[in-house]
PDB file of C-alpha atoms in Angstrom:
ATOM      1  CA  UNK A 906     110.459  91.018 125.604  1.00  0.00           C
ATOM      2  CA  UNK A 907     109.656  90.383 121.714  1.00  0.00           C
ATOM      3  CA  UNK A 908     111.780  88.536 120.751  1.00  0.00           C
ATOM      4  CA  UNK A 909     112.516  88.795 117.017  1.00  0.00           C
ATOM      5  CA  UNK A 910     115.026  85.534 116.589  1.00  0.00           C
ATOM      6  CA  UNK A 911     117.850  84.385 118.579  1.00  0.00           C
ATOM      7  CA  UNK A 912     120.236  87.607 118.507  1.00  0.00           C
ATOM      8  CA  UNK A 913     117.423  89.899 118.768  1.00  0.00           C
ATOM      9  CA  UNK A 914     115.353  90.205 121.581  1.00  0.00           C
ATOM     10  CA  UNK A 915     113.094  94.477 122.438  1.00  0.00           C
ATOM     11  CA  UNK A 916     111.931  95.142 126.166  1.00  0.00           C
ATOM     12  CA  UNK A 917     108.546  96.408 126.219  1.00  0.00           C
ATOM     13  CA  UNK A 918     109.455  99.418 127.913  1.00  0.00           C
ATOM     14  CA  UNK A 919     110.668 100.993 125.111  1.00  0.00           C
ATOM     15  CA  UNK A 920     107.125 101.178 123.357  1.00  0.00           C
ATOM     16  CA  UNK A 921     104.772 103.296 123.850  1.00  0.00           C
ATOM     17  CA  UNK A 922     101.028 102.503 123.937  1.00  0.00           C
ATOM     18  CA  UNK A 923      98.575 105.018 122.505  1.00  0.00           C
ATOM     19  CA  UNK A 924      94.648 103.022 121.673  1.00  0.00           C
ATOM     20  CA  UNK A 925      92.026 105.687 119.684  1.00  0.00           C
ATOM     21  CA  UNK A 926      88.268 104.785 118.113  1.00  0.00           C
ATOM     22  CA  UNK A 927      89.404 102.516 115.435  1.00  0.00           C
ATOM     23  CA  UNK A 928      87.317 102.600 111.940  1.00  0.00           C
ATOM     24  CA  UNK A 929      86.852  98.856 112.183  1.00  0.00           C
ATOM     25  CA  UNK A 930      84.516  96.731 112.302  1.00  0.00           C
ATOM     26  CA  UNK A 931      81.890  97.333 115.915  1.00  0.00           C
ATOM     27  CA  UNK A 932      79.391  98.733 115.152  1.00  0.00           C
ATOM     28  CA  UNK A 933      77.503 100.802 118.441  1.00  0.00           C
ATOM     29  CA  UNK A 934      80.389 100.054 120.365  1.00  0.00           C
ATOM     30  CA  UNK A 935      82.665 101.638 117.781  1.00  0.00           C
ATOM     31  CA  UNK A 936      81.762 105.542 118.724  1.00  0.00           C
ATOM     32  CA  UNK A 937      82.306 104.591 123.357  1.00  0.00           C
ATOM     33  CA  UNK A 938      85.562 101.888 122.827  1.00  0.00           C
ATOM     34  CA  UNK A 939      89.379 102.112 122.144  1.00  0.00           C
ATOM     35  CA  UNK A 940      90.131 100.411 120.260  1.00  0.00           C
ATOM     36  CA  UNK A 941      92.880 100.927 118.027  1.00  0.00           C
ATOM     37  CA  UNK A 942      96.519 100.315 119.173  1.00  0.00           C
ATOM     38  CA  UNK A 943      99.441 102.276 117.973  1.00  0.00           C
ATOM     39  CA  UNK A 944     103.385 101.068 118.904  1.00  0.00           C
ATOM     40  CA  UNK A 945     105.239 103.843 118.556  1.00  0.00           C
ATOM     41  CA  UNK A 946     108.773 103.448 118.975  1.00  0.00           C
ATOM     42  CA  UNK A 947     112.483 104.877 118.373  1.00  0.00           C
ATOM     43  CA  UNK A 948     114.832 101.986 117.010  1.00  0.00           C
ATOM     44  CA  UNK A 949     117.806 104.928 116.852  1.00  0.00           C
ATOM     45  CA  UNK A 950     117.782 105.381 120.716  1.00  0.00           C
ATOM     46  CA  UNK A 951     117.217 101.778 121.633  1.00  0.00           C
ATOM     47  CA  UNK A 952     120.464 100.945 119.505  1.00  0.00           C
ATOM     48  CA  UNK A 953     119.633  97.100 119.601  1.00  0.00           C
ATOM     49  CA  UNK A 954     119.169  97.225 115.505  1.00  0.00           C
ATOM     50  CA  UNK A 955     122.415  97.594 113.822  1.00  0.00           C
ATOM     51  CA  UNK A 956     122.939 100.746 111.262  1.00  0.00           C
ATOM     52  CA  UNK A 957     122.045  98.845 107.955  1.00  0.00           C
ATOM     53  CA  UNK A 958     119.293  96.998 109.422  1.00  0.00           C
ATOM     54  CA  UNK A 959     117.454 100.180 110.557  1.00  0.00           C
ATOM     55  CA  UNK A 960     117.861 101.688 106.775  1.00  0.00           C
ATOM     56  CA  UNK A 961     117.004  98.433 104.949  1.00  0.00           C
ATOM     57  CA  UNK A 962     113.690  98.383 107.696  1.00  0.00           C
ATOM     58  CA  UNK A 963     113.161 103.108 106.361  1.00  0.00           C
ATOM     59  CA  UNK A 964     113.787 102.149 103.235  1.00  0.00           C
ATOM     60  CA  UNK A 965     110.592  99.112 103.077  1.00  0.00           C
ATOM     61  CA  UNK A 966     108.677 100.607 105.478  1.00  0.00           C
ATOM     62  CA  UNK A 967     108.866 104.242 104.849  1.00  0.00           C
ATOM     63  CA  UNK A 968     105.383 105.372 105.384  1.00  0.00           C
ATOM     64  CA  UNK A 969     106.052 103.833 109.019  1.00  0.00           C
ATOM     65  CA  UNK A 970     108.428 106.424 110.533  1.00  0.00           C
ATOM     66  CA  UNK A 971     108.158 110.598 111.687  1.00  0.00           C
ATOM     67  CA  UNK A 972     110.348 112.424 111.307  1.00  0.00           C
ATOM     68  CA  UNK A 973     111.838 111.943 114.869  1.00  0.00           C
ATOM     69  CA  UNK A 974     113.088 108.846 113.341  1.00  0.00           C
ATOM     70  CA  UNK A 975     109.980 106.825 115.357  1.00  0.00           C
ATOM     71  CA  UNK A 976     108.229 103.932 113.230  1.00  0.00           C
ATOM     72  CA  UNK A 977     104.660 103.854 114.321  1.00  0.00           C
ATOM     73  CA  UNK A 978     102.835 101.194 113.834  1.00  0.00           C
ATOM     74  CA  UNK A 979      99.259 100.587 114.288  1.00  0.00           C
ATOM     75  CA  UNK A 980      96.344  97.916 114.634  1.00  0.00           C
ATOM     76  CA  UNK A 981      92.664  98.014 114.212  1.00  0.00           C
ATOM     77  CA  UNK A 982      92.043  94.481 112.950  1.00  0.00           C
ATOM     78  CA  UNK A 983      89.734  93.430 115.490  1.00  0.00           C
ATOM     79  CA  UNK A 984      87.358  95.074 117.984  1.00  0.00           C
ATOM     80  CA  UNK A 985      89.590  93.580 121.196  1.00  0.00           C
ATOM     81  CA  UNK A 986      92.225  96.442 121.496  1.00  0.00           C
ATOM     82  CA  UNK A 987      94.943  93.716 123.820  1.00  0.00           C
ATOM     83  CA  UNK A 988      95.041  91.430 120.239  1.00  0.00           C
ATOM     84  CA  UNK A 989      95.546  94.702 118.301  1.00  0.00           C
ATOM     85  CA  UNK A 990      98.187  95.277 120.190  1.00  0.00           C
ATOM     86  CA  UNK A 991      99.127  91.921 119.832  1.00  0.00           C
ATOM     87  CA  UNK A 992      98.419  92.072 116.042  1.00  0.00           C
ATOM     88  CA  UNK A 993     101.155  95.272 116.311  1.00  0.00           C
ATOM     89  CA  UNK A 994     104.302  93.366 117.908  1.00  0.00           C
ATOM     90  CA  UNK A 995     103.657  90.604 115.366  1.00  0.00           C
ATOM     91  CA  UNK A 996     103.515  93.183 112.218  1.00  0.00           C
ATOM     92  CA  UNK A 997     107.273  94.850 114.112  1.00  0.00           C
ATOM     93  CA  UNK A 998     108.380  91.531 114.287  1.00  0.00           C
ATOM     94  CA  UNK A 999     107.893  90.480 110.522  1.00  0.00           C
ATOM     95  CA  UNK A1000     108.777  94.142 109.435  1.00  0.00           C
ATOM     96  CA  UNK A1001     112.749  93.273 111.271  1.00  0.00           C
ATOM     97  CA  UNK A1002     112.793  89.917 110.126  1.00  0.00           C
ATOM     98  CA  UNK A1003     112.777  91.153 106.202  1.00  0.00           C
ATOM     99  CA  UNK A1004     114.625  93.770 106.690  1.00  0.00           C
ATOM    100  CA  UNK A1005     117.335  91.644 108.705  1.00  0.00           C
ATOM    101  CA  UNK A1006     117.601  89.561 105.197  1.00  0.00           C
ATOM    102  CA  UNK A1007     120.760  91.171 103.223  1.00  0.00           C
ATOM    103  CA  UNK A1008     119.615  91.286  99.228  1.00  0.00           C
ATOM    104  CA  UNK A1009     121.380  88.577  97.297  1.00  0.00           C
ATOM    105  CA  UNK A1010     123.321  91.217  94.667  1.00  0.00           C
ATOM    106  CA  UNK A1011     122.226  90.857  90.922  1.00  0.00           C
ATOM    107  CA  UNK A1012     125.091  89.481  88.349  1.00  0.00           C
ATOM    108  CA  UNK A1013     123.974  91.244  84.954  1.00  0.00           C
ATOM    109  CA  UNK A1014     124.227  88.968  82.222  1.00  0.00           C
ATOM    110  CA  UNK A1015     123.905  88.866  78.307  1.00  0.00           C
ATOM    111  CA  UNK A1016     120.438  87.891  76.242  1.00  0.00           C
ATOM    112  CA  UNK A1017     121.520  85.191  74.881  1.00  0.00           C
ATOM    113  CA  UNK A1018     122.109  84.789  70.605  1.00  0.00           C
ATOM    114  CA  UNK A1019     118.632  82.705  70.507  1.00  0.00           C
ATOM    115  CA  UNK A1020     116.992  85.621  72.404  1.00  0.00           C
ATOM    116  CA  UNK A1021     118.265  88.170  70.221  1.00  0.00           C
ATOM    117  CA  UNK A1022     117.186  85.812  67.187  1.00  0.00           C
ATOM    118  CA  UNK A1023     113.342  85.707  68.496  1.00  0.00           C
ATOM    119  CA  UNK A1024     113.535  89.523  69.825  1.00  0.00           C
ATOM    120  CA  UNK A1025     114.387  90.371  66.479  1.00  0.00           C
ATOM    121  CA  UNK A1026     111.575  87.722  64.563  1.00  0.00           C
ATOM    122  CA  UNK A1027     109.507  88.954  66.390  1.00  0.00           C
ATOM    123  CA  UNK A1028     109.908  92.390  65.789  1.00  0.00           C
ATOM    124  CA  UNK A1029     110.086  91.746  61.773  1.00  0.00           C
ATOM    125  CA  UNK A1030     106.593  89.580  62.025  1.00  0.00           C
ATOM    126  CA  UNK A1031     104.492  92.157  63.773  1.00  0.00           C
ATOM    127  CA  UNK A1032     105.740  95.385  61.098  1.00  0.00           C
ATOM    128  CA  UNK A1033     105.018  93.219  58.667  1.00  0.00           C
ATOM    129  CA  UNK A1034     101.241  92.580  60.702  1.00  0.00           C
ATOM    130  CA  UNK A1035     100.737  96.072  60.533  1.00  0.00           C
ATOM    131  CA  UNK A1036     102.256  96.688  56.719  1.00  0.00           C
ATOM    132  CA  UNK A1037      99.806  94.316  56.194  1.00  0.00           C
ATOM    133  CA  UNK A1038      96.991  96.594  57.043  1.00  0.00           C
ATOM    134  CA  UNK A1039      97.737  99.694  55.521  1.00  0.00           C
ATOM    135  CA  UNK A1040      95.497 100.943  52.172  1.00  0.00           C
ATOM    136  CA  UNK A1041      97.780  99.456  49.567  1.00  0.00           C
ATOM    137  CA  UNK A1042      99.132 102.508  47.253  1.00  0.00           C
ATOM    138  CA  UNK A1043      97.870 102.319  43.719  1.00  0.00           C
ATOM    139  CA  UNK A1044      99.470 104.926  43.044  1.00  0.00           C
TER     140      UNK A1044
END
């Protein structure tokens, strides 16, 4: 089981794993060993995650999704396929944890009077600076 938090646990049987040749470290071994791990998971079929969490997950990580609604997470950080597999699970756990947090609504505020005055003073100073750079009109 992949434990996200106390309420959300995903059975490992829902994940489909493929191991392909990595472009990372490995020297001559890189041409012989398939150490890059790719995790495929269809969270909509799973039904474990609520719809708003799925929407936030898709919005935050659009490059991880296929047209069929599958999520692909890959790792080629190490030379070892099993460590890369664990890294994929950690990446997925972090993505889901980030999507579980409901974003705080921004409350629009008005600028203070002091900030408006400071902005206008800065604008006039910059305008005067640029006027001073011009050639004087002698005519």
